[in-house]
Every structure is written in structure tokens, then in C-alpha cells.
Short mmCIF file of C-alpha atoms in Angstrom, two decimals:
data_model
loop_
_atom_site.label_atom_id
_atom_site.label_comp_id
_atom_site.label_asym_id
_atom_site.label_seq_id
_atom_site.Cartn_x
_atom_site.Cartn_y
_atom_site.Cartn_z
CA GLU A 1455 -90.59 -1.74 22.18
CA ALA A 1456 -86.86 -2.68 22.41
CA GLN A 1457 -86.56 -5.93 24.14
CA VAL A 1458 -84.94 -9.34 24.57
CA THR A 1459 -87.35 -12.32 24.51
CA GLN A 1460 -86.89 -15.79 25.60
CA ASN A 1461 -88.97 -18.92 25.29
CA PRO A 1462 -90.10 -20.86 27.03
CA ARG A 1463 -90.22 -19.01 30.38
CA TYR A 1464 -90.58 -22.21 32.38
CA LEU A 1465 -89.57 -25.78 31.35
CA ILE A 1466 -89.57 -29.11 33.09
CA THR A 1467 -87.83 -31.91 31.30
CA VAL A 1468 -86.13 -35.30 31.96
CA THR A 1469 -82.44 -36.18 31.74
CA GLY A 1470 -81.22 -36.75 28.28
CA LYS A 1471 -84.09 -35.21 26.37
CA LYS A 1472 -82.78 -32.55 24.07
CA LEU A 1473 -84.18 -29.06 24.42
CA THR A 1474 -83.69 -25.57 22.95
CA VAL A 1475 -84.27 -22.22 24.60
CA THR A 1476 -84.72 -19.52 22.11
CA CYS A 1477 -83.52 -15.95 22.47
CA SER A 1478 -84.34 -13.11 20.19
CA GLN A 1479 -83.57 -9.27 20.32
CA ASN A 1480 -85.06 -6.52 18.24
CA MET A 1481 -82.35 -3.85 18.82
CA ASN A 1482 -79.91 -4.83 16.03
CA HIS A 1483 -77.31 -5.63 18.68
CA GLU A 1484 -74.18 -7.40 17.58
CA TYR A 1485 -73.29 -9.00 20.91
CA MET A 1486 -75.36 -11.63 22.54
CA SER A 1487 -74.71 -13.82 25.55
CA TRP A 1488 -76.24 -16.57 27.80
CA TYR A 1489 -75.87 -16.68 31.50
CA ARG A 1490 -77.12 -18.99 34.22
CA GLN A 1491 -77.99 -17.87 37.67
CA ASP A 1492 -77.71 -20.26 40.63
CA PRO A 1493 -78.16 -19.64 44.34
CA GLY A 1494 -74.95 -18.29 45.93
CA LEU A 1495 -73.13 -18.17 42.62
CA GLY A 1496 -74.63 -15.10 40.94
CA LEU A 1497 -74.60 -14.92 37.14
CA ARG A 1498 -72.13 -16.92 35.12
CA GLN A 1499 -71.60 -16.73 31.43
CA ILE A 1500 -72.25 -19.85 29.35
CA TYR A 1501 -71.55 -18.69 25.86
CA TYR A 1502 -71.36 -15.53 23.95
CA SER A 1503 -71.43 -14.20 20.46
CA MET A 1504 -69.69 -11.12 19.09
CA ASN A 1505 -71.57 -11.24 15.70
CA VAL A 1506 -73.23 -13.67 13.27
CA GLU A 1507 -71.35 -16.99 12.98
CA VAL A 1508 -69.00 -15.88 15.81
CA THR A 1509 -69.48 -17.71 19.03
CA ASP A 1510 -67.24 -18.54 21.90
CA LYS A 1511 -67.25 -20.22 25.33
CA GLY A 1512 -67.84 -18.37 28.58
CA ASP A 1513 -67.04 -19.51 32.02
CA VAL A 1514 -69.41 -22.54 32.18
CA PRO A 1515 -69.89 -23.86 28.64
CA GLU A 1516 -70.02 -27.65 29.44
CA GLY A 1517 -73.14 -29.34 28.33
CA TYR A 1518 -74.41 -26.48 26.16
CA LYS A 1519 -74.26 -25.50 22.56
CA VAL A 1520 -75.29 -22.28 20.86
CA SER A 1521 -75.59 -20.98 17.27
CA ARG A 1522 -75.83 -17.52 15.70
CA LYS A 1523 -77.07 -17.82 12.18
CA GLU A 1524 -78.92 -14.54 12.29
CA LYS A 1525 -78.15 -11.26 14.14
CA ARG A 1526 -81.34 -11.27 16.12
CA ASN A 1527 -81.44 -14.91 17.35
CA PHE A 1528 -79.22 -16.78 19.69
CA PRO A 1529 -80.72 -20.16 20.81
CA LEU A 1530 -79.22 -22.21 23.69
CA ILE A 1531 -79.23 -25.88 23.10
CA LEU A 1532 -78.91 -28.64 25.66
CA GLU A 1533 -78.25 -31.84 23.70
CA SER A 1534 -78.51 -34.15 26.79
CA PRO A 1535 -79.80 -32.24 29.83
CA SER A 1536 -78.68 -33.31 33.33
CA PRO A 1537 -79.97 -32.36 36.71
CA ASN A 1538 -77.01 -30.08 37.31
CA GLN A 1539 -78.33 -27.86 34.48
CA THR A 1540 -81.41 -27.07 36.55
CA SER A 1541 -81.03 -23.30 36.75
CA LEU A 1542 -82.42 -19.88 35.76
CA TYR A 1543 -81.14 -18.88 32.39
CA PHE A 1544 -80.82 -15.38 31.00
CA CYS A 1545 -80.09 -14.20 27.46
CA ALA A 1546 -78.61 -10.77 27.03
CA SER A 1547 -77.61 -8.55 24.24
CA SER A 1548 -75.71 -5.30 23.66
CA LEU A 1549 -74.78 -2.99 20.94
CA LEU A 1550 -71.12 -3.24 21.85
CA ALA A 1551 -69.09 -5.84 23.65
CA GLY A 1552 -67.03 -4.30 26.44
CA LEU A 1553 -66.42 -0.61 26.43
CA GLY A 1554 -69.02 -0.69 29.21
CA GLY A 1555 -71.60 -1.62 26.68
CA THR A 1556 -74.80 -2.02 28.61
CA GLN A 1557 -76.25 -5.47 28.31
CA TYR A 1558 -80.04 -5.86 28.13
CA PHE A 1559 -81.44 -9.03 29.60
CA GLY A 1560 -84.34 -11.13 28.75
CA PRO A 1561 -86.95 -12.17 31.32
CA GLY A 1562 -85.31 -15.55 32.17
CA THR A 1563 -86.07 -19.18 31.58
CA ARG A 1564 -86.47 -21.39 34.61
CA LEU A 1565 -85.41 -24.97 33.72
CA LEU A 1566 -85.97 -28.07 35.92
CA VAL A 1567 -84.24 -31.25 34.74
CA LEU A 1568 -85.52 -34.44 36.46
CA ASP B 683 -61.31 -17.54 41.70
CA GLN B 684 -63.88 -14.84 42.20
CA GLN B 685 -62.81 -11.61 40.48
CA VAL B 686 -65.86 -9.61 41.57
CA LYS B 687 -66.96 -10.00 45.19
CA GLN B 688 -70.08 -8.73 46.88
CA ASN B 689 -69.55 -9.84 50.47
CA SER B 690 -72.87 -8.79 51.87
CA PRO B 691 -75.65 -11.20 50.67
CA SER B 692 -78.35 -8.91 52.12
CA LEU B 693 -78.91 -5.42 53.41
CA SER B 694 -81.92 -4.00 55.22
CA VAL B 695 -82.46 -0.17 55.33
CA GLN B 696 -85.30 2.14 56.48
CA GLU B 697 -87.20 4.00 53.90
CA GLY B 698 -85.62 7.52 53.45
CA ARG B 699 -82.20 6.42 54.69
CA ILE B 700 -79.12 5.83 52.64
CA SER B 701 -78.35 2.40 51.19
CA ILE B 702 -74.76 1.57 50.55
CA LEU B 703 -73.99 -1.56 48.51
CA ASN B 704 -70.34 -2.58 48.24
CA CYS B 705 -68.32 -4.40 45.68
CA ASP B 706 -64.61 -5.43 45.56
CA TYR B 707 -62.63 -6.63 42.66
CA THR B 708 -59.32 -8.26 42.15
CA ASN B 709 -58.44 -7.65 38.42
CA SER B 710 -56.78 -4.30 37.97
CA MET B 711 -57.41 -4.52 34.15
CA PHE B 712 -61.16 -3.96 34.49
CA ASP B 713 -62.08 -0.76 32.76
CA TYR B 714 -65.83 -0.46 33.28
CA PHE B 715 -68.01 -1.30 36.20
CA LEU B 716 -71.78 -1.57 36.20
CA TRP B 717 -74.59 -2.12 38.63
CA TYR B 718 -77.69 -4.09 37.75
CA LYS B 719 -80.84 -4.39 39.61
CA LYS B 720 -83.01 -7.53 39.57
CA TYR B 721 -86.59 -8.00 40.72
CA PRO B 722 -87.90 -11.55 41.23
CA ALA B 723 -89.19 -13.23 37.99
CA GLU B 724 -87.44 -10.56 35.83
CA GLY B 725 -84.12 -10.23 34.15
CA PRO B 726 -81.48 -7.90 35.47
CA THR B 727 -81.84 -4.29 34.40
CA PHE B 728 -79.00 -1.84 33.95
CA LEU B 729 -78.82 0.83 36.71
CA ILE B 730 -75.61 2.82 36.59
CA SER B 731 -72.03 2.44 35.33
CA ILE B 732 -68.61 4.03 35.81
CA SER B 733 -65.50 4.05 33.82
CA SER B 734 -62.16 3.26 35.47
CA ILE B 735 -61.02 6.71 34.68
CA LYS B 736 -63.61 8.35 36.94
CA ASP B 737 -64.20 8.12 40.69
CA LYS B 738 -67.75 9.08 40.78
CA ASN B 739 -70.90 8.94 38.62
CA GLU B 740 -74.30 10.14 39.69
CA ASP B 741 -77.77 9.62 38.21
CA GLY B 742 -80.59 10.96 40.34
CA ARG B 743 -80.83 9.01 43.51
CA PHE B 744 -78.00 6.64 42.59
CA THR B 745 -74.27 7.35 42.83
CA VAL B 746 -71.45 4.99 42.18
CA PHE B 747 -68.05 5.61 43.77
CA LEU B 748 -64.84 3.98 42.52
CA ASN B 749 -61.69 3.65 44.56
CA LYS B 750 -59.21 2.10 42.19
CA SER B 751 -56.38 1.97 44.69
CA ALA B 752 -58.53 -0.13 47.06
CA LYS B 753 -60.12 -2.03 44.16
CA HIS B 754 -63.56 -1.10 45.63
CA LEU B 755 -66.71 0.38 44.41
CA SER B 756 -69.95 1.22 46.12
CA LEU B 757 -73.50 2.14 45.11
CA HIS B 758 -75.31 4.76 47.17
CA ILE B 759 -79.07 5.18 47.01
CA VAL B 760 -80.42 8.28 48.59
CA PRO B 761 -83.03 8.35 49.78
CA SER B 762 -83.99 4.71 49.76
CA GLN B 763 -87.52 3.82 48.71
CA PRO B 764 -89.46 0.49 49.13
CA GLY B 765 -89.43 0.10 45.36
CA ASP B 766 -85.64 -0.17 45.56
CA SER B 767 -85.98 -3.59 47.25
CA ALA B 768 -84.28 -6.03 44.88
CA VAL B 769 -81.13 -7.89 44.23
CA TYR B 770 -78.24 -5.69 43.18
CA PHE B 771 -75.41 -7.20 41.05
CA CYS B 772 -72.07 -5.49 40.61
CA ALA B 773 -70.33 -6.33 37.29
CA ALA B 774 -67.07 -5.54 35.57
CA SER B 775 -65.75 -5.67 32.04
CA LEU B 776 -62.29 -5.85 30.46
CA PRO B 777 -60.88 -3.46 27.87
CA GLY B 778 -61.57 -3.83 24.25
CA GLY B 779 -64.58 -6.01 24.86
CA SER B 780 -62.32 -8.87 25.76
CA GLN B 781 -64.44 -11.97 25.65
CA GLY B 782 -67.31 -9.55 25.61
CA ASN B 783 -67.98 -10.71 29.15
CA LEU B 784 -69.42 -9.04 32.13
CA ILE B 785 -68.12 -10.72 35.22
CA PHE B 786 -70.73 -10.46 37.89
CA GLY B 787 -70.67 -10.58 41.65
CA LYS B 788 -73.01 -12.87 43.52
CA GLY B 789 -75.44 -10.04 44.34
CA THR B 790 -76.74 -8.20 47.54
CA LYS B 791 -80.45 -8.39 48.32
CA LEU B 792 -81.62 -5.02 49.43
CA SER B 793 -84.78 -4.64 51.53
CA VAL B 794 -86.08 -1.17 52.16
CA LYS B 795 -88.56 -1.10 54.99
CA PRO B 796 -91.37 1.45 54.98
#
């Protein structure tokens, strides 16, 4: 089954404790992206990757890091989480970037930073 | 500066009637527009898209209309069903996969009452 998976689905942590949210896709997609969803703000892009070893900042990259060592994986790293990073996070992938390339989303990771 | 706007946070419709969800945009360079549907505790799923060179695209009960001069698009659902109750996001992309980004509106929560 073609899908985007994220782990963990739910996470409670404390300020300053490094964490990683994993994202994996099995569709051989080149493009992957991370979004956060906050009430009243919709979906905002954090980082994206056009291909292996190619990553770039989205609209709200502060406090986040990513890496793309393999095509299928695109982990999101919070080196020192803060309460304002409490949010719902979605990973997405698509075969093409732009050109109306449909993005497929993972199920989401709900993060609470105390 | 919000480039994609969904000014109605919620919409309530009777089953069997038409649902019309609206979206306005400010960037005339957008070349693709997409609608995503999101149920609680799930990631957004692609619903329908339209290229900027068209003014209408239809897929079953779902039709998207694009008015470029007004920088406005709308999603029509006919007939509406209770299972259509979800949050609907309008999104737009720039030509050539610029930034590979989908720019999302804040979403409209549709409630279809039996």
C-alpha cells in the first residue's frame, strides 16, 4: 500500500529535550516536506526536500532541522524544543514538486512541549 | 501576508444540497490550485485540482471553478453527504515547482447535516 508514515503519532516532551519525528514514504517520491498545523493558521511549511541531500527552508523553519540521506526518509529534528513548537505536524511527499504535483500526507504527529 | 485566503472558517449545509467553499488568492503567478480534505486525526487527502489555464474541473460530485480575473476559486459539492463533513483546505503552487511549496489557506470546516 502506497503511504507516508510518521512516528511517533503522539509525543509529550519537555523544553530542551532533543527529539526526532521520523517520516518515510514507499512511493519513490523525490519531493518531501514537513508542515505544521496550528489553530487559525492552517498548514505552514517548515522544510522541504527536492531530492536526496537537497533540503531548503520553508516558511517557518526556525527551531527545526531536517536531513535527507535516503530518498524514502525525511526526519524532522527539534534540537531544543520549546512550548511554541507544540503543534500538529504533517509530513508529505510527491512525485513532482510543483506542476500541480499532488502531495500525499502522513497521518500526523501531535507534539506537546511542556 | 496571506497569499491564499479562505474567509469562511465554517459552513453548514443540509444533506442533498450544494456545498460551496470559496478561496481567494493574491499571487497571480500561481499555476495550480488544489483542494484537500481533512478528517480529524488524519492527514489531508487530495480531492481535486485545477490548472490556471482552465476554468473548471469536474470529478464526480466535486467541481472546482477558477476565476482568474477575480483571483477566486470555489469548490462545489453536489449533492452533499454527511461523509463530506471535514475541513477543506485550498492550496496553490507556483510554476516550475518553485520552492516545491504548496501554500495553504486556513481551511473551512464543512458540516453536512442529515
